[in-house]
Every structure is written in structure tokens, then in C-alpha cells.
Amino acid sequence: MHIRSTSKERIQTLIAGTALTLLLLAFGMKFAPVVERLNNAATDIQIGLLPKTRLSPLPIIVEVDEKSLAAFGQWPWPRYQVARLLEVIQHSGAAAVGIDALFVERDRTSPLEIQHVVERDFNQQFPLTAIKESLRDYDTILGQTLKTGSFVLSYFFTFDGTDSNACQPKSASAALFSSNAETSALHHAVSITCNVPSIQAGANTSGFINSAPDSDGIYRKTPLVIEYKSRLYPSLALQTFLTAQALDHFLIASSEKGLTLQLGKMSVPLDKAGNLLIKFPTDGQSFERISAYDLLSGKVAADHLKGKIVFVGFSAAGLHEFRPTPYAPQFLGVEFHAAIVDNLLRQDFLHRPDNALSLELAVATALGLVLFMGLSGTGPTAIVTIPFLIILTLIVLSQLLLVSTGTVISPALPIIMTLLVFLTLAVMKYTREFLRAKKMALLVARTQEGIIGSFCSMSEYRDPETGAHIKRTQEYIKVLAQHLQKQPKYKTLLTNEVIELLFKAAPLHDIGKIGIRDHILLKNDRLTEVEFEIMQSHPQIGADIIQSVTSQIGWNPFMDIAHQICLYHQEKWDGSGYPKGLAGDAIPLPARLMALADVYDALISKRVYKPAFSHNKAVSLIREGKGKHFDPLIVDAFETIHAQFRDIALRFLDNEDQKKTLLANEDNM
């Protein structure tokens, strides 16, 4: 029977485990964005735990900060001022300069623009003869400056609408170097936003500044290449790196893991959409930042930027763009480009394969099935230990893979599956053990009640005149205790649990009579003094029986109450009872309750030494015993609910004659 039960439980566990595993698999496939957030949270922690490495010293940020605006006026600066800044950077020996800014409108401070406005709006001539021709158009000045150095201009792709811009940005050329190169998943731009023609034409190279956060608003990756009009274009960061390295082209190949960007001898892992997973600065790391004011005012050494890769951007309030990362909620947009170049310079790449989610779901599914099959028949120790070891192994292996190869495989789904297996098995086993324990407790309770009933049957067999006495006294003591429970004095003493124990223990009150000889117990006449003295020993005999049982099974609340009832139910409030002669509150409460219940039933029952009394007579006699035989408070309670005693007696009659006697003179109460 046990084998069958175990086999059935194992089958149930396997069915539940398979269903749960398939449910998680379906969830992962159906709600990919939710899974992506879980994986992102896990990988953010993993990447944050990587050994700290120094940032490359080559990327430097020249920022238009509050100090620069205070010295040279609010943004936008006149384009000649921007040209001056770029010239200073170029003369300092920078290897490449990425400009994180768009100049999509003409400079309205240019003399040519002012002339045009005056003539158009005021119909006045505004001759420019006093101004050198080369200084009349500030946009042209900036465009000419861009031609003289290794500057990389920005532009922006859009992915909806129609293309109405004839701009064709200049950048390094791209080519596919594998026959199976798959670029259909790349970002395909529809149109482009460029700078004003005179500036855009002056740039030797340029790169896009598109980037988008993940669904949680955090930036983790960015496209390094975007397809536009059947040509691949590099990002600002990538083009700036290519310019600094004097590379005029890049190559793209595809594999099962995603795309590979070939830059000279360097291979950069990208996903199928052309995104690079960026390894951002952590733990307070930052790139060197120089104020534009300090450069323009000559406070920076002339060769400080020699060989550096410079990004010009904004940090002044209202001008800067934040791109929050997992480790910096206020990461500047210009720092974003510097971080990409840092990854390229150090060749310190992170890569999440395109099939990573499928792999994680497969591992989670396999783990779920294996764990359910393997742990369904084990004990609690294995259910706790094995999942813990598996979770630890998943964390360690995924972290080692990340450290050694830069490959990002999230352990989140397998860990969640392992935890779900643990919780499911724990709940199932707990439920089963709870049901077993409940069943066993019920069996023990029934066995206990059976033993009590057997003892009581022995007593009834020895003393047949008692009839339903045992059942009636059991009910009396219960209703009496329930009424007293409402009084403050007894509220904490007579809990529901204690009342239930009183109910179950009451039948044992006369168990000691099995030790009284028949010629005394069954005598049809009054007992002699000697015989009565022997009869008075039955409380002690009952207590000794209880004591003997407890020596085998130990004391518990039930046995304690049973012992008190057996030994003291013949004691009287005034101390005249037996066997100990206790008085007042020295008599245990269960025995005081039993005393009244026992006497009431004896009064309404026929005995060899007396006839049966009516209920009214019994109530009157008990009232007379108040403060003598019985606890006054218990008598008060009895007087309030005595009708319930009568109803109990009517339910458990010895015979029909007893009913007539019990109800005699009922109207006189």
C-alpha cells in the first residue's frame, strides 16, 4: 500500500512538474519583454561584478559647460566660435574629433543672414563692404575648418515617413566579407537629418548618433552600423575610432551568434541588428573632461590632446542629454560615445548571442524536468540542498563564461525554474505531510476516544445502573464550561481547546470503579461504613490508572485534565469531600465542574439507595449545596443554564420512565 502511494505521488509530482515547466516555457516565448527585463536585471549584476579595469586614457571629452557659456554667451554659439574651438583641439594634436552636435539651421548671427533679414523685413540696404568676404558667412567658416582636420560630424537617421533629404554623409566604406552575411535584421533607416549643406559638405567624415534604451529606459547597447539606401553607415563613435586609426573601411560578416564587425585585425561582436553591448564605466570611473573655456582661454597645455580621441559635447544645464546606464543614472550623451571608443580601444567586448534566450529557455526547461524527476522521491534535505547547489553552479558558470569570453548568458530563467521546482516540491511535500499528519492525528484521536470508550464501557459493565450517565455528564460539563468561558475570570482558563479536552476527559471520572469489588459496587442496599470507605477509594484508583498510562506515553494536557477529574471530582467546596479533603480554589477547576455535573446526573437518576428526582428537585438541591458542596460561581452558572442540563438529560434517557420523573412538577419552577 505504501509503495502504491509513493508511486502515485511521484506520478502526480512528474505531471505537475511537466505542466509547470511547459508553462514557464510558454510564458518565456509569449512574454519576451518581461523575460528581457529579468535577464537585463541579472546581467547588470553580473557585469557589475566583473573585475574592475582601467579605462583607456585616449578618449577625452571637451564639454561646453556652465563656465564656457558664462564666458562666451549662451548656446548656440556663433559658428565661428565653434570653429575656433575645433581649431584649438586640432592644433593640440588630437587624433580624431567627434562632434556630438547637429547644425541643422543656418547661423542667424552671420553677417550674410543679418543682411538678408534687414533687406527682407525692413526693405533697407545693408552693405557688407566693411567686412572681409571670408568672414561674412559663419557656416562657411565652420565648414572650411572641418575640411582642415580629422573631424567627424554628426547626423541623425529616422525610421518612418519618406526620404526628402538629398544628404549623403561621408564616412568609411563598408563591405560584406562572407557569402552568408545576413543583414536583414539590421536597422534600416528611411530618411536622414543632416547639417546645413555648407557644414555637411565640409566634413571629411561623419557618423550617426542614433541610440535607443531598452524597455526599462536603460541604455545597454547601441547600433554601430545602420543600413540606409543599401549602404552601411557607421555611428559617430565608430567613425571617430576609424578616423583615429586611419581606417577607411570596415567589414561585416554574420554567424550563428550574430554579426562580426571587422576593423583591421580586430573583430567586434555585434548582435544581428548590428548593436554593440557596451561595457560602461562602473564604480565612479569617468573619462577626462576639459572645459571648452579652458581650451579657448589657453589654460590647457598645447600638447595635452596629442594622440587623443576627443568628443565635443555638452554638460551645461538645459543642453546636455542623459543616457542612463545600469551603473550611472545621469550618464551624459557625449560620454556614451567615449564609452564605445573605450571598448574598441581596449578590445574589451561584451556579447550576448542572438540565440541566448533560446538557450536559456532550453536550459530552464531541461532543469525543470530533470529536477522534478530526480527530486520527486527524495527527502527534504535533497529538495533544499540540490536546488541550492544548482543555483550556485548556474551563477558561477555564467560568471566564469562572462569573465573569460565576455559572453553574456543570463542565469535568471534557469534560477527561476530551479526556485519554482523547489517551491513546488516543498509545497507538495508539505501538503502531503500535513494531510498525513492530519490523518494520523485523526487516527490517534479516534484511537484515543476508542480507548476512553473502552475504559468507560468497562466501568458501565461493572456498574450497569449508570446507563447513559457517562454521555450525559460529558455534555453537562461542556455547556457549563462554555457558559463560564464568557466570564472574565475564566476567559483565559477555559479556552476552546481546554473545553474540548474537558469534554473528552469527562467520561473517565468514574474509571476507578473498575477497581471496586462487585459485592460493594453492585450492592442493592446502602453501604456500610467500611464498604463506603472502600468505595471512596475509586477516585484514587482512577488517578492511579491515569498515572500508569502517562508513565508510558508521558504527560499531556488531556492526561493532566483526566487525572484532575478522576482524583478530585468528589471533593467539596467546604473541604468535606474526599480523597484529599481539598477546599475552595485548591480543588482544580475541571474537578469542580465535574462535581456539579456528576451530582446533577446522580440526582435525576435512580440509584439503589435513592429514587430518581425531577429536574426541579435536582436544581433546588444543587442550589442548597452552593458554597458547601459546590463552587458558588459554578452554581450561579448552572442556575442560568439549567434548562440546557434538562434538555441533555432528555436526549440521553436511560428509559421512558426517567422522562416522566425528570419533568415532574416542571410548572412549579
XYZ file of C-alpha atoms in Angstrom:
669
model
C 0.000 0.000 0.000
C 2.847 2.376 0.847
C 4.619 1.517 -2.421
C 1.465 2.230 -4.391
C 1.004 5.532 -2.571
C 4.627 6.573 -3.208
C 4.371 5.664 -6.884
C 1.132 7.620 -7.210
C 2.653 10.662 -5.516
C 5.674 10.516 -7.821
C 3.464 10.386 -10.901
C 1.495 13.370 -9.586
C 4.742 15.259 -8.997
C 6.006 14.490 -12.505
C 2.737 15.630 -14.066
C 2.767 18.859 -12.039
C 6.442 19.402 -12.847
C 5.972 18.873 -16.572
C 2.991 21.225 -16.616
C 4.885 23.905 -14.685
C 7.943 23.568 -16.915
C 5.935 23.843 -20.116
C 4.030 26.793 -18.635
C 7.278 28.668 -17.968
C 8.494 27.835 -21.464
C 5.266 29.182 -22.967
C 5.477 32.268 -20.741
C 9.028 32.980 -21.886
C 8.020 32.708 -25.533
C 4.798 34.696 -25.151
C 6.077 37.496 -22.919
C 9.568 38.095 -24.264
C 9.736 41.722 -22.959
C 9.144 40.526 -19.382
C 11.845 37.889 -19.777
C 14.149 40.512 -21.279
C 13.747 42.675 -18.174
C 14.546 39.732 -15.908
C 17.611 38.899 -17.978
C 18.732 42.528 -18.069
C 18.474 42.803 -14.296
C 20.541 39.628 -13.876
C 23.211 40.586 -16.409
C 23.503 44.095 -14.960
C 24.505 42.468 -11.684
C 26.871 40.049 -13.427
C 28.615 42.786 -15.411
C 28.828 44.956 -12.316
C 30.712 42.118 -10.562
C 33.391 41.865 -13.255
C 36.940 42.704 -12.144
C 37.481 46.428 -12.352
C 39.762 47.506 -15.213
C 41.192 50.915 -16.026
C 39.550 52.938 -18.752
C 41.580 53.796 -21.816
C 43.285 57.199 -21.417
C 42.695 58.074 -25.077
C 39.031 59.178 -25.066
C 38.731 62.744 -23.749
C 35.613 64.906 -23.531
C 35.652 68.612 -24.294
C 32.483 69.964 -22.732
C 30.542 73.131 -23.249
C 29.805 73.693 -19.584
C 28.366 76.478 -17.457
C 31.741 78.200 -17.287
C 32.021 78.212 -21.096
C 28.559 79.696 -21.519
C 29.285 82.391 -18.936
C 32.411 83.423 -20.828
C 31.246 83.155 -24.450
C 27.483 83.538 -24.290
C 24.549 81.172 -24.449
C 24.252 78.338 -26.889
C 24.086 78.227 -29.860
C 27.397 79.962 -30.207
C 28.208 81.713 -33.458
C 29.650 79.075 -35.786
C 32.985 80.907 -35.959
C 33.290 80.374 -32.194
C 32.707 76.652 -32.680
C 35.293 76.726 -35.468
C 37.781 78.388 -33.083
C 37.227 75.627 -30.523
C 37.764 72.923 -33.144
C 40.918 74.604 -34.409
C 42.369 74.707 -30.898
C 41.602 70.992 -30.447
C 43.147 70.179 -33.850
C 46.277 72.198 -33.117
C 46.652 70.343 -29.820
C 47.336 67.167 -31.818
C 44.063 65.239 -31.382
C 43.957 62.034 -33.454
C 40.236 62.460 -34.166
C 37.465 64.773 -33.000
C 33.852 63.575 -32.774
C 31.328 66.412 -32.671
C 28.214 65.419 -30.732
C 26.048 68.232 -32.105
C 23.833 68.909 -35.118
C 23.784 72.207 -37.019
C 20.513 71.867 -38.903
C 19.743 75.613 -39.290
C 21.849 78.444 -40.648
C 23.664 80.660 -38.161
C 21.426 83.719 -37.815
C 24.297 85.760 -36.383
C 26.237 85.574 -39.680
C 26.543 88.985 -41.444
C 25.018 87.476 -44.585
C 21.978 86.290 -42.594
C 21.621 89.672 -40.893
C 21.828 91.424 -44.307
C 19.135 89.144 -45.638
C 16.829 89.835 -42.685
C 17.284 93.620 -42.886
C 16.595 93.710 -46.599
C 13.620 91.373 -46.301
C 11.934 92.740 -43.183
C 12.904 96.463 -43.319
C 13.483 96.959 -47.042
C 16.820 98.595 -46.240
C 20.198 98.127 -47.810
C 22.788 96.564 -45.516
C 26.137 96.616 -47.358
C 28.897 94.263 -46.104
C 31.811 96.042 -47.763
C 33.464 96.716 -44.437
C 33.584 93.001 -43.629
C 36.070 90.645 -45.272
C 34.306 88.273 -47.616
C 35.728 85.230 -45.805
C 34.061 86.360 -42.550
C 30.582 87.064 -43.896
C 29.179 83.515 -43.533
C 29.899 81.761 -40.223
C 28.544 78.426 -41.506
C 31.102 78.568 -44.310
C 33.813 79.320 -41.760
C 32.880 76.206 -39.769
C 32.675 74.133 -42.968
C 36.156 75.283 -44.022
C 37.519 74.431 -40.581
C 36.073 70.913 -40.784
C 37.986 70.332 -44.026
C 41.322 71.031 -42.351
C 41.356 68.271 -39.760
C 40.249 64.820 -38.615
C 36.806 65.968 -37.587
C 33.740 63.663 -37.512
C 30.380 65.368 -37.858
C 27.068 64.041 -36.520
C 23.806 63.326 -38.300
C 20.597 61.517 -37.362
C 18.620 58.735 -39.056
C 14.840 58.416 -38.909
C 12.869 55.234 -39.488
C 9.454 56.424 -40.605
C 7.970 58.807 -43.164
C 9.545 59.420 -46.559
C 13.045 60.432 -47.554
C 13.090 64.049 -48.755
C 16.732 64.810 -47.926
C 19.373 64.507 -50.584
C 22.144 64.460 -47.978
C 24.719 61.703 -48.483
C 27.022 61.674 -45.404
C 30.687 60.908 -45.987
C 32.087 58.041 -43.928
C 34.242 54.980 -44.139
C 33.002 52.486 -46.691
C 31.578 49.124 -45.671
C 31.508 45.709 -47.301
C 30.251 42.191 -46.586
C 33.045 39.639 -46.449
C 31.089 36.388 -46.124
C 28.756 34.806 -48.614
C 26.189 34.061 -45.940
C 26.212 37.550 -44.443
C 22.667 38.223 -43.233
C 21.793 41.879 -42.735
C 18.007 41.789 -42.921
C 17.762 42.319 -39.163
C 19.886 45.475 -39.243
C 18.257 48.817 -38.530
C 17.064 50.142 -41.904
C 16.729 53.939 -41.956
C 14.124 55.653 -44.133
C 15.406 59.214 -44.038
C 18.190 61.319 -42.606
C 18.637 64.621 -40.793
C 21.905 66.320 -41.749
C 23.639 69.610 -41.018
C 23.297 72.701 -43.225
C 24.931 71.999 -46.616
C 27.968 74.241 -46.191
C 28.839 72.493 -42.928
C 27.918 68.969 -44.030
C 29.965 69.359 -47.230
C 32.985 70.490 -45.242
C 33.144 67.345 -43.091
C 35.617 64.731 -44.277
C 33.706 62.043 -42.350
C 30.564 61.793 -40.263
C 28.586 59.291 -38.162
C 25.059 58.870 -36.888
C 24.128 59.496 -33.252
C 21.043 57.236 -33.066
C 20.581 55.101 -29.977
C 17.594 53.796 -28.039
C 17.164 52.478 -24.487
C 15.768 49.091 -23.508
C 12.146 48.784 -22.372
C 13.100 49.846 -18.840
C 14.615 53.141 -20.035
C 18.219 51.988 -19.508
C 20.859 52.103 -22.235
C 22.839 48.884 -22.555
C 23.568 48.608 -26.252
C 23.714 50.799 -29.336
C 23.888 50.239 -33.100
C 27.366 50.636 -34.589
C 26.036 50.283 -38.150
C 22.736 51.234 -39.808
C 21.640 50.450 -43.351
C 20.461 53.379 -45.481
C 19.834 53.211 -49.216
C 21.550 49.815 -49.464
C 24.693 51.089 -47.798
C 26.016 50.544 -44.288
C 26.890 53.644 -42.259
C 28.944 53.814 -39.025
C 27.977 55.513 -35.794
C 29.719 58.671 -34.600
C 31.791 56.661 -32.113
C 32.764 54.020 -34.676
C 33.674 56.575 -37.359
C 35.711 58.603 -34.858
C 37.618 55.442 -33.924
C 38.181 54.595 -37.611
C 39.446 58.121 -38.268
C 41.842 57.929 -35.319
C 43.126 54.555 -36.558
C 43.407 55.817 -40.164
C 40.998 53.099 -41.380
C 38.886 53.984 -44.398
C 36.649 50.905 -44.405
C 35.076 48.235 -42.234
C 33.768 44.766 -42.985
C 30.682 42.855 -41.827
C 30.160 39.096 -41.572
C 27.398 37.045 -39.994
C 27.420 33.850 -37.945
C 25.072 31.839 -35.756
C 25.929 34.090 -32.825
C 25.212 37.339 -34.690
C 27.302 39.742 -36.737
C 31.032 40.375 -36.644
C 32.448 43.831 -37.332
C 35.993 43.619 -38.709
C 38.141 46.707 -38.073
C 41.566 45.921 -39.450
C 42.708 42.903 -37.460
C 40.111 43.500 -34.738
C 36.824 41.574 -34.611
C 33.944 43.226 -32.789
C 30.941 41.027 -31.830
C 27.533 42.540 -32.630
C 24.031 41.142 -32.455
C 22.047 40.516 -35.631
C 20.699 44.091 -35.515
C 24.239 45.499 -35.509
C 24.196 46.507 -31.813
C 27.214 46.523 -29.546
C 26.580 45.568 -25.907
C 28.527 48.299 -24.132
C 30.738 47.767 -21.119
C 30.151 51.033 -19.283
C 32.366 52.624 -16.627
C 31.480 51.494 -13.080
C 32.362 52.362 -9.511
C 32.911 56.070 -10.065
C 35.079 55.653 -13.171
C 34.904 58.541 -15.626
C 36.636 59.892 -18.679
C 38.768 63.023 -18.540
C 36.641 66.112 -19.144
C 38.020 69.509 -20.200
C 36.022 72.731 -20.253
C 35.788 74.437 -23.654
C 36.521 77.672 -21.813
C 39.869 76.323 -20.556
C 40.869 75.342 -24.099
C 39.845 78.633 -25.662
C 41.491 80.687 -22.927
C 44.779 78.756 -23.203
C 44.667 77.185 -19.750
C 45.318 73.720 -21.168
C 48.790 72.703 -22.336
C 49.223 72.897 -26.098
C 50.018 69.185 -26.492
C 47.571 67.856 -23.893
C 45.285 66.378 -26.541
C 48.067 64.916 -28.687
C 47.051 61.485 -29.981
C 43.754 61.600 -28.081
C 40.294 60.785 -29.381
C 38.200 63.813 -28.467
C 34.442 64.123 -28.269
C 32.945 67.605 -28.143
C 29.616 67.759 -26.323
C 27.521 69.494 -23.707
C 27.294 69.287 -19.922
C 25.670 72.664 -19.212
C 22.168 72.538 -17.730
C 19.475 72.504 -20.387
C 21.865 71.480 -23.164
C 23.101 68.052 -22.131
C 21.435 64.754 -22.951
C 21.302 61.981 -20.349
C 21.549 58.338 -21.348
C 21.158 56.400 -18.090
C 23.146 53.188 -17.819
C 22.819 50.344 -15.273
C 25.580 51.984 -13.232
C 25.023 55.727 -13.765
C 21.546 57.292 -13.919
C 22.965 60.583 -15.297
C 25.400 59.366 -17.937
C 25.993 62.154 -20.470
C 25.293 61.520 -24.128
C 28.833 62.581 -25.055
C 30.215 60.089 -22.503
C 28.197 57.414 -24.284
C 30.349 57.800 -27.417
C 33.525 57.817 -25.335
C 32.480 54.521 -23.671
C 32.073 52.846 -27.084
C 35.524 54.006 -28.190
C 36.950 52.816 -24.871
C 35.550 49.319 -25.549
C 37.083 49.357 -29.043
C 40.458 50.608 -27.850
C 40.777 48.010 -25.107
C 39.052 45.323 -27.213
C 37.061 44.574 -24.066
C 33.791 43.395 -25.558
C 30.581 42.015 -24.172
C 28.417 39.883 -26.401
C 25.011 38.321 -25.945
C 24.439 35.725 -28.699
C 21.235 36.044 -30.700
C 20.233 32.523 -29.622
C 20.882 33.258 -25.940
C 17.191 33.389 -24.980
C 16.509 30.070 -26.704
C 19.459 28.547 -24.880
C 18.292 29.924 -21.524
C 14.750 28.624 -22.083
C 16.122 25.225 -23.096
C 18.335 25.016 -20.001
C 15.445 26.112 -17.766
C 13.112 23.541 -19.335
C 15.638 20.710 -19.062
C 16.432 21.667 -15.468
C 12.763 21.719 -14.548
C 12.079 18.271 -15.984
C 15.257 16.708 -14.569
C 14.735 18.202 -11.105
C 11.116 17.114 -10.912
C 12.042 13.593 -11.981
C 15.102 13.411 -9.750
C 13.677 15.015 -6.614
C 10.130 13.665 -6.650
C 11.068 10.726 -4.453
C 13.687 12.371 -2.230
C 13.521 13.832 1.251
C 13.550 17.443 2.479
C 17.349 17.626 2.689
C 17.796 16.820 -1.004
C 14.973 19.172 -2.013
C 16.765 22.056 -0.286
C 20.404 21.152 -0.956
C 20.306 20.167 -4.632
C 18.450 23.291 -5.908
C 20.799 25.454 -3.825
C 23.843 23.796 -5.385
C 22.356 24.092 -8.874
C 21.629 27.805 -8.409
C 25.176 28.337 -7.134
C 26.555 26.403 -10.114
C 24.486 28.444 -12.582
C 25.736 31.698 -11.098
C 29.370 30.576 -11.043
C 29.368 29.098 -14.575
C 27.642 32.097 -16.164
C 30.040 34.454 -14.380
C 33.095 32.430 -15.453
C 31.838 32.473 -19.046
C 31.420 36.239 -18.836
C 34.872 36.790 -17.321
C 36.711 34.510 -19.743
C 34.942 35.255 -23.038
C 32.703 38.301 -22.475
C 29.696 36.175 -23.468
C 26.539 37.203 -21.624
C 24.267 34.269 -20.803
C 21.747 35.145 -18.112
C 21.122 32.561 -15.372
C 17.825 34.253 -14.472
C 15.412 31.827 -16.176
C 17.197 28.623 -15.032
C 17.406 30.030 -11.490
C 13.712 30.956 -11.518
C 12.861 27.468 -12.768
C 15.008 25.887 -10.044
C 13.323 28.025 -7.394
C 9.894 27.144 -8.765
C 10.783 23.438 -8.652
C 11.968 23.834 -5.073
C 8.856 25.762 -4.017
C 6.507 23.399 -5.848
C 8.092 20.283 -4.387
C 8.266 21.860 -0.932
C 4.590 22.845 -1.052
C 3.548 19.452 -2.406
C 5.558 17.569 0.194
C 4.403 19.870 2.964
C 0.795 19.418 1.863
C 1.176 15.657 1.746
C 2.897 15.522 5.114
C 0.269 17.856 6.540
C -2.513 15.626 5.243
C -0.694 12.544 6.543
C -0.196 14.200 9.910
C -3.822 15.280 9.960
C -4.910 11.770 9.056
C -2.619 10.321 11.704
C -3.830 12.853 14.264
C -7.406 11.891 13.424
C -6.488 8.228 13.751
C -4.790 8.873 17.097
C -7.770 10.921 18.266
C -10.156 8.153 17.265
C -7.898 5.590 18.908
C -7.778 7.757 21.996
C -11.531 8.092 22.014
C -11.824 4.356 21.454
C -9.577 3.614 24.424
C -11.507 6.077 26.557
C -14.724 4.477 25.408
C -13.352 1.055 26.264
C -12.420 2.188 29.754
C -15.859 3.733 30.163
C -17.543 0.588 28.863
C -15.654 -1.378 31.480
C -16.996 0.997 34.110
C -20.528 0.766 32.750
C -20.261 -3.015 32.595
C -19.268 -3.125 36.250
C -21.973 -0.607 37.238
C -24.924 -1.122 34.849
C -27.238 1.257 36.741
C -25.308 4.253 35.410
C -26.690 3.745 31.860
C -26.088 6.894 29.808
C -24.594 8.661 32.810
C -21.208 8.977 31.129
C -22.575 10.580 27.971
C -24.797 12.988 29.890
C -22.060 14.188 32.225
C -19.834 14.734 29.200
C -22.418 17.084 27.677
C -23.167 18.801 31.020
C -19.557 19.750 31.620
C -19.250 21.137 28.098
C -22.222 23.532 28.242
C -21.262 24.582 31.784
C -17.677 25.383 30.705
C -18.869 27.241 27.605
C -21.068 29.492 29.736
C -18.288 30.194 32.247
C -15.941 30.988 29.356
C -17.832 34.260 28.856
C -16.839 35.486 32.331
C -13.562 37.451 32.624
C -12.270 35.187 35.402
C -12.433 32.084 33.224
C -11.840 33.541 29.755
C -8.167 32.588 29.653
C -8.606 29.343 31.640
C -11.461 27.881 29.633
C -10.289 28.202 26.052
C -11.973 26.275 23.263
C -9.115 23.766 23.343
C -9.471 23.239 27.119
C -13.255 22.798 26.812
C -12.715 20.154 24.138
C -10.290 18.338 26.447
C -12.822 18.548 29.308
C -15.461 17.032 27.023
C -13.177 14.141 26.081
C -11.825 13.543 29.592
C -15.177 13.670 31.476
C -16.105 10.024 30.703
C -13.057 8.898 32.708
C -14.242 10.384 36.004
C -15.522 7.058 37.376
C -12.918 4.812 35.752
C -11.644 3.980 39.242
C -14.831 1.961 39.900
C -13.351 -0.925 37.913
C -11.149 -1.458 40.978
C -14.127 -1.817 43.383
C -15.312 -5.341 44.118
C -18.704 -6.407 42.821
C -20.268 -7.073 46.224
C -19.762 -3.394 47.038
C -20.228 -1.807 43.622
C -23.381 -3.788 42.818
C -24.851 -3.910 46.304
C -28.664 -3.303 46.295
C -28.650 -1.597 49.658
C -26.899 1.192 51.435
C -23.200 0.645 52.018
C -21.745 0.083 55.438
C -19.127 2.464 56.731
C -16.372 0.049 55.781
C -17.867 -0.502 52.337
C -18.352 3.218 51.822
C -14.731 3.781 52.787
C -13.708 1.267 50.135
C -15.996 2.977 47.604
C -14.299 6.275 48.412
C -11.058 4.837 47.065
C -12.315 4.879 43.466
C -11.019 8.451 42.730
C -7.515 7.394 43.767
C -7.772 4.169 41.784
C -8.816 6.168 38.696
C -5.952 8.616 39.224
C -3.520 5.695 39.556
C -4.761 4.267 36.252
C -4.168 7.621 34.551
C -0.750 7.820 36.235
C 0.123 4.378 34.893
C -0.842 5.358 31.347
C 1.159 8.599 31.491
C 4.238 6.722 32.662
C 4.180 5.044 29.267
C 3.172 7.937 26.980
C 4.128 10.985 29.044
C 2.005 13.793 30.429
C -0.010 15.991 28.111
C -2.893 18.453 28.648
C -5.507 15.744 28.113
C -3.990 13.338 30.633
C -3.491 16.174 33.113
C -7.185 17.154 32.981
C -8.250 13.493 33.111
C -6.089 12.985 36.231
C -7.604 16.054 37.956
C -11.160 14.944 37.183
C -10.563 11.352 38.366
C -8.815 12.288 41.603
C -10.748 15.359 42.750
C -14.329 15.158 41.405
C -15.574 14.002 44.867
C -14.004 16.955 46.684
C -16.346 19.601 48.143
C -16.043 23.386 48.262
C -16.136 23.417 52.074
C -13.393 20.758 52.356
C -15.621 17.897 53.496
C -15.085 15.805 50.363
C -12.625 13.023 49.602
C -10.000 11.680 48.971
C -7.777 14.699 49.816
C -10.180 16.979 51.688
C -9.339 19.971 49.495
C -11.419 23.163 49.781
C -12.245 26.182 47.604
C -9.973 27.097 44.713
C -7.487 24.437 45.829
C -9.760 21.996 44.017
C -8.799 22.044 40.312
C -11.401 23.736 38.095
C -12.044 20.631 35.929
C -12.898 18.648 39.095
C -15.221 21.420 40.394
C -17.104 21.385 37.085
C -17.257 17.606 37.102
C -18.565 17.578 40.689
C -21.689 19.552 39.786
C -22.293 17.628 36.566
C -21.864 14.289 38.361
C -24.167 15.197 41.258
C -26.893 16.584 38.963
C -26.954 13.364 36.977
C -26.925 11.257 40.127
C -29.919 13.244 41.451
C -32.060 12.705 38.326
C -31.050 9.013 38.076
C -32.367 6.071 40.060
C -29.845 4.510 42.424
C -30.099 1.529 44.796
C -30.040 3.942 47.694
C -32.488 6.584 46.274
C -35.223 7.158 43.694
C -34.769 9.451 40.649
C -35.543 13.130 41.331
C -37.137 15.607 38.970
C -35.089 18.278 37.268
C -36.679 20.921 39.506
C -35.757 18.994 42.631
C -32.190 18.495 41.382
C -31.813 22.220 40.705
C -33.148 23.015 44.193
C -30.740 20.605 45.891
C -27.758 21.935 43.949
C -28.752 25.455 44.905
C -28.709 24.344 48.556
C -25.172 22.987 48.059
C -23.865 26.364 46.878
C -20.761 27.309 48.885
C -20.845 23.940 50.674
C -20.578 21.189 48.120
C -20.127 23.342 45.001
C -18.189 26.370 43.798
C -20.649 29.322 44.124
C -19.745 30.755 40.716
C -20.302 27.406 39.059
C -23.701 27.097 40.762
C -24.608 30.587 39.519
C -23.701 29.492 36.007
C -25.725 26.313 36.416
C -28.803 28.239 37.528
C -28.597 30.348 34.379
C -28.383 27.384 32.011
C -30.056 24.564 33.985
C -32.629 24.181 31.198
C -29.795 23.001 28.952
C -28.970 20.295 31.531
C -32.594 19.146 31.403
C -32.572 19.055 27.603
C -29.359 16.987 27.610
C -30.888 14.553 30.086
C -33.965 14.213 27.856
C -31.760 13.431 24.838
C -29.860 10.676 26.622
C -32.528 8.977 28.749
C -31.961 5.637 30.467
C -35.637 4.801 29.867
C -39.031 6.457 29.285
C -39.886 6.336 32.996
C -36.968 8.655 33.656
C -38.543 11.247 31.340
C -41.736 11.383 33.395
C -39.766 11.767 36.612
C -37.466 14.351 35.129
C -40.352 16.599 34.021
C -42.438 16.174 37.160
C -43.537 19.473 38.724
C -41.968 21.364 35.784
C -44.531 24.132 36.105
C -43.544 24.820 39.697
C -40.050 26.086 38.810
